Short mmCIF file of N, CA, C and O in Angstrom, two decimals:
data_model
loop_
_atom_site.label_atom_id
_atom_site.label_comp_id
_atom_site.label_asym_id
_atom_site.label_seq_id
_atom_site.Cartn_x
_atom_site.Cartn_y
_atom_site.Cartn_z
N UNK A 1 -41.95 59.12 1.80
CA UNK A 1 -43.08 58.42 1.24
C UNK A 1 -43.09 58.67 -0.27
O UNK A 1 -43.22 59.77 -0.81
N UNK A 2 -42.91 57.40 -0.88
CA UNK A 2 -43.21 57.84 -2.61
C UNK A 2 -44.53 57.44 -3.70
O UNK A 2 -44.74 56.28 -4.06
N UNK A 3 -45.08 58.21 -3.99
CA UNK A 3 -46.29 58.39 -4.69
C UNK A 3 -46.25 57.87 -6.26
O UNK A 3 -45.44 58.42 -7.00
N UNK A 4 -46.97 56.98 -6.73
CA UNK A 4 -47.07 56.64 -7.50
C UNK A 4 -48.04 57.47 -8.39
O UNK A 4 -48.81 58.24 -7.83
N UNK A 5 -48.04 57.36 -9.91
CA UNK A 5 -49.48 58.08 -10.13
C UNK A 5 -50.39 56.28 -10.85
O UNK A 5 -50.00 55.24 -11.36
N UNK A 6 -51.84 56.94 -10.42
CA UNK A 6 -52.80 55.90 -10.67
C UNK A 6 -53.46 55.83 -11.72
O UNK A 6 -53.67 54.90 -12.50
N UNK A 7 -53.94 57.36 -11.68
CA UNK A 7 -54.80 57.16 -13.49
C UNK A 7 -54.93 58.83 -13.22
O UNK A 7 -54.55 59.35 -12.16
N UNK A 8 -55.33 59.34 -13.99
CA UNK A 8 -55.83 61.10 -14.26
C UNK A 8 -57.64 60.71 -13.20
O UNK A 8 -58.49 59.83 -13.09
N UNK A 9 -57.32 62.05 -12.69
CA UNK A 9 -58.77 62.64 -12.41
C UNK A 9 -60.09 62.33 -12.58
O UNK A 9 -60.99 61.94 -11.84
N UNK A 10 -59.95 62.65 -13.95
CA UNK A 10 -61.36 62.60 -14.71
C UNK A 10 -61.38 61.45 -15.46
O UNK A 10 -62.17 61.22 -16.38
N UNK A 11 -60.19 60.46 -14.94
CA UNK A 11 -60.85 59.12 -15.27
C UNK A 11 -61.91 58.34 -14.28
O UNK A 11 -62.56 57.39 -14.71
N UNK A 12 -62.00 58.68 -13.29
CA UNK A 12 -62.89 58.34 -11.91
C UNK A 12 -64.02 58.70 -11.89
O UNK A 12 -64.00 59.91 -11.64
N UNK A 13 -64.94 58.39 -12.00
CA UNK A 13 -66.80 58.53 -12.44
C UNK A 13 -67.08 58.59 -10.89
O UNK A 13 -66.67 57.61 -10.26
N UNK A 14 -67.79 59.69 -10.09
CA UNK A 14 -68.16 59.48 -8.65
C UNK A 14 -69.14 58.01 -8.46
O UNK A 14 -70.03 57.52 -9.15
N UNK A 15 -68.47 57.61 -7.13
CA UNK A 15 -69.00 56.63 -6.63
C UNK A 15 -68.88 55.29 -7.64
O UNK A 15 -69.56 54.29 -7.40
N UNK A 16 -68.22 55.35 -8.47
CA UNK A 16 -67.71 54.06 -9.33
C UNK A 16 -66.21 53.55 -9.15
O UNK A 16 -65.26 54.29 -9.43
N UNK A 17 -66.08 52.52 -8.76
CA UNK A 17 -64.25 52.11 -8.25
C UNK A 17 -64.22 51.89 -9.32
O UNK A 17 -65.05 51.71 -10.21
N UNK A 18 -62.59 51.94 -9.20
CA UNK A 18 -61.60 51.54 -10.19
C UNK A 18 -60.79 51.48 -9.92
O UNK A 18 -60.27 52.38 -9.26
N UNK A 19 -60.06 50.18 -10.31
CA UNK A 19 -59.07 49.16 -9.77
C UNK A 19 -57.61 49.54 -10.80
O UNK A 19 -57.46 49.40 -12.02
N UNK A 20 -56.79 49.98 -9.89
CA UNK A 20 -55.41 49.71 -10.77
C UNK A 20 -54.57 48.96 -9.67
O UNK A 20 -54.94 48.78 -8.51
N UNK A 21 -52.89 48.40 -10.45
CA UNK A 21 -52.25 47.93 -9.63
C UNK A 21 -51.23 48.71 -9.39
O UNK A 21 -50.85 49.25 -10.43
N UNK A 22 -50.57 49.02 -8.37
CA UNK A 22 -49.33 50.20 -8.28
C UNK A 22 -48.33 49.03 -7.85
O UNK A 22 -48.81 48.05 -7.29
N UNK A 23 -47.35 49.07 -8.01
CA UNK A 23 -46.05 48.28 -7.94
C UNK A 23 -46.43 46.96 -7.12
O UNK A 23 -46.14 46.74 -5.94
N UNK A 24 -47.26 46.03 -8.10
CA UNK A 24 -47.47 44.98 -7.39
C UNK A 24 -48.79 44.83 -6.61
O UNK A 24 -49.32 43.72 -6.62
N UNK A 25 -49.29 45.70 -6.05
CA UNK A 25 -50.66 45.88 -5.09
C UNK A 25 -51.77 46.35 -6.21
O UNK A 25 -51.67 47.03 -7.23
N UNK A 26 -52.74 45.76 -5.65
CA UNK A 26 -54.42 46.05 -5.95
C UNK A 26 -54.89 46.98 -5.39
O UNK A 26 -54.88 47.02 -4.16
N UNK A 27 -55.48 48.05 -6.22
CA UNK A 27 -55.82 48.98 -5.59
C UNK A 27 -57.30 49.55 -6.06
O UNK A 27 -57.52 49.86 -7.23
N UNK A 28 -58.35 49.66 -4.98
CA UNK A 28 -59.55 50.06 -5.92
C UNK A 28 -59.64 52.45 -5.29
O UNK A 28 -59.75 53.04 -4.22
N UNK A 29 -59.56 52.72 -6.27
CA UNK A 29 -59.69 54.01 -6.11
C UNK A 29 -61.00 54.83 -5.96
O UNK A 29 -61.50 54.87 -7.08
N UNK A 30 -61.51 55.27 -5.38
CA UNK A 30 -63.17 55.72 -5.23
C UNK A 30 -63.14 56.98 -5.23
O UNK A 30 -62.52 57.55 -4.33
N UNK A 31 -63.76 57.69 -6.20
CA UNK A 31 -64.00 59.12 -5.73
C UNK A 31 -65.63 59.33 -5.02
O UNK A 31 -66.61 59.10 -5.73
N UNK A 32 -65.76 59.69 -3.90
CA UNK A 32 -67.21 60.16 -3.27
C UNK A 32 -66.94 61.18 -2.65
O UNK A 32 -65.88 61.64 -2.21
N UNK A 33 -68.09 61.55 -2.65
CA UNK A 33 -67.99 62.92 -1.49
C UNK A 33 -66.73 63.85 -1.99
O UNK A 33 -66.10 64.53 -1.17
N UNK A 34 -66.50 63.84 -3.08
CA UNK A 34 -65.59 65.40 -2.95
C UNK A 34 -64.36 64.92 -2.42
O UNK A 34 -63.67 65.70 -1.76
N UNK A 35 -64.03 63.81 -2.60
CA UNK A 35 -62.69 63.04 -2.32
C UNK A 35 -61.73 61.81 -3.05
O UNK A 35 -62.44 61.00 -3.65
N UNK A 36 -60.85 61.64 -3.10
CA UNK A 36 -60.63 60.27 -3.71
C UNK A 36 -59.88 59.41 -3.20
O UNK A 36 -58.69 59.68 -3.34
N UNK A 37 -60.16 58.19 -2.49
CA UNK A 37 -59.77 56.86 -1.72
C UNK A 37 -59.11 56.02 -2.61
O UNK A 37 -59.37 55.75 -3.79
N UNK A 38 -58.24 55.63 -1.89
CA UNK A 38 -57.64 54.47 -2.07
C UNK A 38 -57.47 53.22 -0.81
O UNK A 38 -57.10 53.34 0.35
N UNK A 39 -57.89 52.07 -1.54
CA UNK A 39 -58.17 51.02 -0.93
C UNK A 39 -57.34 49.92 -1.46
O UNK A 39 -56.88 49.83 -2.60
N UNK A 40 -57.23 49.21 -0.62
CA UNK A 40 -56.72 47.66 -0.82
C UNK A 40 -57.12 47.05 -1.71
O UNK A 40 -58.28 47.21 -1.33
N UNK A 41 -57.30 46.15 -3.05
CA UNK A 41 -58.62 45.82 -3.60
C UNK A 41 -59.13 44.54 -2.99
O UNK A 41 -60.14 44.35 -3.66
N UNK A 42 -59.07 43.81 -2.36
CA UNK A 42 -59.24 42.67 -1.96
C UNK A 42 -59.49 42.42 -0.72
O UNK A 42 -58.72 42.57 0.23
N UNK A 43 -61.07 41.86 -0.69
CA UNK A 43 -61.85 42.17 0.87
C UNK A 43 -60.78 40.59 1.76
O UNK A 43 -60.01 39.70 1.41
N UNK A 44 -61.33 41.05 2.85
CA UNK A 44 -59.94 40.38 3.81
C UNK A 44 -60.87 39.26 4.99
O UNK A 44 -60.81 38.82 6.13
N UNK A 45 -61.84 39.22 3.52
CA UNK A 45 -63.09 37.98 4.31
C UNK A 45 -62.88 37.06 3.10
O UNK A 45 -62.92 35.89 3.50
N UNK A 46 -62.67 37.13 1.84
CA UNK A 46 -62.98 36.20 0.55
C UNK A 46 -62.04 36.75 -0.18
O UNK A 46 -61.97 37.95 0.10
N UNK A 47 -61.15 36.38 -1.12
CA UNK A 47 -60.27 36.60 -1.98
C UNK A 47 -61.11 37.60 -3.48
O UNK A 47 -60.62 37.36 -4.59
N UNK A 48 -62.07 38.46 -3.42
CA UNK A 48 -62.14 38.96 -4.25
C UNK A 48 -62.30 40.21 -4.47
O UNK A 48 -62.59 40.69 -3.37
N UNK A 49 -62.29 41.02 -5.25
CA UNK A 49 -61.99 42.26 -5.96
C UNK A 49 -63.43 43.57 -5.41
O UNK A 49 -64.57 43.70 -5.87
N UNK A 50 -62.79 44.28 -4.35
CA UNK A 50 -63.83 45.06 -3.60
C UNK A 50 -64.12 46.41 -4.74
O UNK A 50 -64.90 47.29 -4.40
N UNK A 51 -63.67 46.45 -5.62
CA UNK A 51 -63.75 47.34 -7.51
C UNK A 51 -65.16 46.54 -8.05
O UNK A 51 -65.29 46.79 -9.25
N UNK A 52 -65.78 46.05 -7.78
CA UNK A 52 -66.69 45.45 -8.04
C UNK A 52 -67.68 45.21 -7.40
O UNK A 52 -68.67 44.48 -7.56
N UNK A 53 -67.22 46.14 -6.37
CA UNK A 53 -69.42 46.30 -5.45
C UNK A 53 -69.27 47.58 -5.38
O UNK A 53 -68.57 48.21 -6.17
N UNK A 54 -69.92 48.10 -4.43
CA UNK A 54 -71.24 49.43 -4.89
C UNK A 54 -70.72 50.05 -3.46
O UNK A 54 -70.45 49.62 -2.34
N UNK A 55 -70.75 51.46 -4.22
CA UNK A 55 -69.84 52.38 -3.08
C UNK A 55 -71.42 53.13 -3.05
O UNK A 55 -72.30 53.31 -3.89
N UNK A 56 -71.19 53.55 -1.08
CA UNK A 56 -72.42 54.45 -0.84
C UNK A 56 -71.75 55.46 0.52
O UNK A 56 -71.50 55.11 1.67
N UNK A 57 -71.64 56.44 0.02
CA UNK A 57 -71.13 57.41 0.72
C UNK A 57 -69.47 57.29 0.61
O UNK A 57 -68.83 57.67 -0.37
N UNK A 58 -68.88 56.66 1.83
CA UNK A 58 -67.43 56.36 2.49
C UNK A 58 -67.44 54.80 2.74
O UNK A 58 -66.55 54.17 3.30
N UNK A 59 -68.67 54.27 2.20
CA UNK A 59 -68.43 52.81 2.18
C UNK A 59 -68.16 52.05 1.19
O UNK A 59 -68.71 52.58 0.23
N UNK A 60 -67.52 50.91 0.76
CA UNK A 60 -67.53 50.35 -0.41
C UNK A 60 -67.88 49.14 0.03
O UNK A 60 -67.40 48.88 1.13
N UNK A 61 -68.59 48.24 -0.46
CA UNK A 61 -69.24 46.85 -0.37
C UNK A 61 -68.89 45.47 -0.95
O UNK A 61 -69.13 45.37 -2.15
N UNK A 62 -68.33 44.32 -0.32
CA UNK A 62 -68.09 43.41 -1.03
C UNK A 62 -69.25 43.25 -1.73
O UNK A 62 -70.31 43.67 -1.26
N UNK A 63 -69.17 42.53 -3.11
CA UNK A 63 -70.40 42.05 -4.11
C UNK A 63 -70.73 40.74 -3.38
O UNK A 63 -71.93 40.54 -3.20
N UNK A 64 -69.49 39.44 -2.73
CA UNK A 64 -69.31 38.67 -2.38
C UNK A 64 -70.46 37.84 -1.38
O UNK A 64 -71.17 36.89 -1.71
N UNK A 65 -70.40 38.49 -0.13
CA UNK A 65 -70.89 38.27 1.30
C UNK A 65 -71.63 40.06 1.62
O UNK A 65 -72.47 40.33 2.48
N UNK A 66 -71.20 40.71 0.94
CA UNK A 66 -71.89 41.77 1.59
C UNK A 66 -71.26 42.85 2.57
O UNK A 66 -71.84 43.89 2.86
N UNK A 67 -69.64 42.38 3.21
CA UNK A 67 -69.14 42.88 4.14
C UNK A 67 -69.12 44.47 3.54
O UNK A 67 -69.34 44.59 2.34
N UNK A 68 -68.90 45.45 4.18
CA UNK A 68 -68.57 46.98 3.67
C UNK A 68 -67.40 47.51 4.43
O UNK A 68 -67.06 46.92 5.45
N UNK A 69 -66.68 48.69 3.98
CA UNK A 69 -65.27 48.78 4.69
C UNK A 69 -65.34 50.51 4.42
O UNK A 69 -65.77 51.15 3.46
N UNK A 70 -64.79 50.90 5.56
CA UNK A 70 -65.47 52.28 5.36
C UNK A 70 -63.58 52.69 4.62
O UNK A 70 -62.47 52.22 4.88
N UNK A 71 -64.10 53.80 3.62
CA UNK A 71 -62.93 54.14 3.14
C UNK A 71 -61.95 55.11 3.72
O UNK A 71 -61.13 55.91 3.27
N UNK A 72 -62.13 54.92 4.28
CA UNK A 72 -61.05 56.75 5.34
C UNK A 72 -60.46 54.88 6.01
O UNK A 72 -59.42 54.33 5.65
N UNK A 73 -61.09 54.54 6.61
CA UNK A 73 -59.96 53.44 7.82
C UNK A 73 -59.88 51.97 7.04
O UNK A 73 -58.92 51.34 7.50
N UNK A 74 -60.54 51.26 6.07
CA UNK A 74 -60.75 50.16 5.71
C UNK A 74 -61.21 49.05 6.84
O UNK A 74 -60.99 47.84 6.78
N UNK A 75 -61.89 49.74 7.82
CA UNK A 75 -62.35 48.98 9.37
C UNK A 75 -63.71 48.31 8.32
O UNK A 75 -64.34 49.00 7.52
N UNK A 76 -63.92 46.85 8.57
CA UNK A 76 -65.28 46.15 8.35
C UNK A 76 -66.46 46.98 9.23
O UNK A 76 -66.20 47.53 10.30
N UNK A 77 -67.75 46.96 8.61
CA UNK A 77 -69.13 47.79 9.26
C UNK A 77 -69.71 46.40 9.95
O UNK A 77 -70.59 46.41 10.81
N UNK A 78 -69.28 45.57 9.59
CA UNK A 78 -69.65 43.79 10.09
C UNK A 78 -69.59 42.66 9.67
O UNK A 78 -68.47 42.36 9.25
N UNK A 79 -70.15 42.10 9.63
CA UNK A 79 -69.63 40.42 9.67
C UNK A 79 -70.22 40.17 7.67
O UNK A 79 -71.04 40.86 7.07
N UNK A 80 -69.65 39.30 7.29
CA UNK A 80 -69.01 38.21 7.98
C UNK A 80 -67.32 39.09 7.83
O UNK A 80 -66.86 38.80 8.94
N UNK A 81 -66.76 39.52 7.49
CA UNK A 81 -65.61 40.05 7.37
C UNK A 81 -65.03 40.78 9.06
O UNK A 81 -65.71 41.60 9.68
N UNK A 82 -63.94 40.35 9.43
CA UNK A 82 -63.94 41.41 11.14
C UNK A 82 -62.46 41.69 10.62
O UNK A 82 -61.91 42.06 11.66
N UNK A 83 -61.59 41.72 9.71
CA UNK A 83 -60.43 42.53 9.47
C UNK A 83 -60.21 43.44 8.48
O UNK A 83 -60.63 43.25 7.34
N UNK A 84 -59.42 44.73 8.90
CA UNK A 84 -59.49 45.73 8.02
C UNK A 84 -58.88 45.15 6.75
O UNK A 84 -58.50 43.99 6.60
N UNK A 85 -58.82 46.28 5.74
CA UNK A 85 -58.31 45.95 4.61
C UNK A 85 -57.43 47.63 4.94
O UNK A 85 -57.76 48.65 5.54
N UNK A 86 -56.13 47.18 4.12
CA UNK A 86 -55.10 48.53 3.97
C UNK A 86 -55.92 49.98 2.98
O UNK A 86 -56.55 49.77 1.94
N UNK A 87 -55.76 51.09 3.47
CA UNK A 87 -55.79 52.52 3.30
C UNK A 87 -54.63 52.76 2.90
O UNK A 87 -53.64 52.31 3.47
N UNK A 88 -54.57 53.71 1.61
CA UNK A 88 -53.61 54.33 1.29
C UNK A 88 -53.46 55.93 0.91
O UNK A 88 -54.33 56.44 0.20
N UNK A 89 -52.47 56.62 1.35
CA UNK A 89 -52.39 57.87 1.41
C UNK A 89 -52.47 58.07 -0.16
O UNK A 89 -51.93 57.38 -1.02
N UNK A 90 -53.36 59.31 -0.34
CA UNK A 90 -53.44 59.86 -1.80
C UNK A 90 -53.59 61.40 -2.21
O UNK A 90 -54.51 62.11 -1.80
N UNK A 91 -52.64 61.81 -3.02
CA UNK A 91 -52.87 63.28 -3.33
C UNK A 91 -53.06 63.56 -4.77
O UNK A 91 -52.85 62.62 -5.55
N UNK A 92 -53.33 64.44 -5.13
CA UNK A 92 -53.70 65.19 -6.64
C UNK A 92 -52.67 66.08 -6.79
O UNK A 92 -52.26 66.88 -5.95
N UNK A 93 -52.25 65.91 -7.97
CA UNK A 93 -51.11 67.26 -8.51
C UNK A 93 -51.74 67.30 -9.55
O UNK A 93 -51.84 66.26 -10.20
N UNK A 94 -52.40 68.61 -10.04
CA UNK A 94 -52.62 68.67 -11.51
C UNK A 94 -54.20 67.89 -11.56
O UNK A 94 -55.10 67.95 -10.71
N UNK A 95 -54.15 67.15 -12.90
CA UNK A 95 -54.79 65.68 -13.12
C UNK A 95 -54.88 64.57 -12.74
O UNK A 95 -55.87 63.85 -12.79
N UNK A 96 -53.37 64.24 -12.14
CA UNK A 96 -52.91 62.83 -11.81
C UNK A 96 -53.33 62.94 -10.65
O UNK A 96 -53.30 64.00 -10.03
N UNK A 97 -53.80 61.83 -10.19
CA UNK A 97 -54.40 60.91 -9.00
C UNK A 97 -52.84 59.94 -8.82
O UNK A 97 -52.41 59.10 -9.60
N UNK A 98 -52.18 60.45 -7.36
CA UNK A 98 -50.86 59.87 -6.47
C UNK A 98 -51.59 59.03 -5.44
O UNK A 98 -52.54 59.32 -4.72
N UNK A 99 -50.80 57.75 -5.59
CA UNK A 99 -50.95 57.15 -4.25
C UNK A 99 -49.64 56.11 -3.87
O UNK A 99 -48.90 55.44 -4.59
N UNK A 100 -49.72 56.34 -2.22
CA UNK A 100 -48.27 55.85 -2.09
C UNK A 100 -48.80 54.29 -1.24
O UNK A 100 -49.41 54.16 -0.17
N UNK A 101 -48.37 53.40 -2.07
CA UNK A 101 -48.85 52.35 -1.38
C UNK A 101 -48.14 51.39 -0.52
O UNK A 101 -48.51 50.29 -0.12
N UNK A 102 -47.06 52.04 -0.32
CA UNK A 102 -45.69 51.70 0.93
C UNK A 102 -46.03 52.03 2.07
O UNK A 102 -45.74 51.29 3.01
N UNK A 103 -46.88 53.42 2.31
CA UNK A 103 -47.51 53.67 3.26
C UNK A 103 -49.06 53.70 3.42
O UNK A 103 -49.84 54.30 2.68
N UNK A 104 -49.44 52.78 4.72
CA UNK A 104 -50.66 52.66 5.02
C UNK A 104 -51.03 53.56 5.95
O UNK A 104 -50.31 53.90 6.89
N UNK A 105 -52.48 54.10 5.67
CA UNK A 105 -52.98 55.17 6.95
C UNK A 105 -53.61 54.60 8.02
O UNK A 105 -53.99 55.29 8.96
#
């Protein structure tokens, strides 16, 4: 599995996404809870950018329709959205924030 790096650490404001692209893919990064997620960026109900709604806890929220996708599985909480969006494995070395986006969890 190979790890890309995304941005440093303490570029991630809790509970504020932020969207980078790693080799081609959209990726919105969330730090909550004493953790940091990586997500798909793009809800898998409407073509737009899930870096742009409002994270609450382990959820992040389309701005769109409203759908939410919990961040550990990218499983929809409900409608209108009923398909996951891709999870990606992520570790910390140092500063840098790794994520390997070849592999989905």
């Amino acid at each position: 599995m190979s790890y890309l790096r995304a941005c440093s650490l303490s570029d991630l404001q809790e509970d504020v996404p932020k969207r980078v692209e790693l080799g081609g893919v959209p990726v919105a990064l969330v730090f909550t809870e004493g953790e940091v997620f990586a997500i798909n960026d793009i809800c898998s109900h409407a073509n737009v950018s899930l870096s742009e709604g409002e994270v609450e806890g382990c959820m992040i929220e389309c701005w769109l329709h409203g759908s939410s996708f919990d961040l550990r599985s990218g499983k929809p909480s409900g409608l209108p959205a009923t398909k996951p969006v891709a999870v990606y494995p992520v570790k910390i070395e140092g500063d840098d924030v790794l994520v390997s986006v070849n592999q989905e969890s």
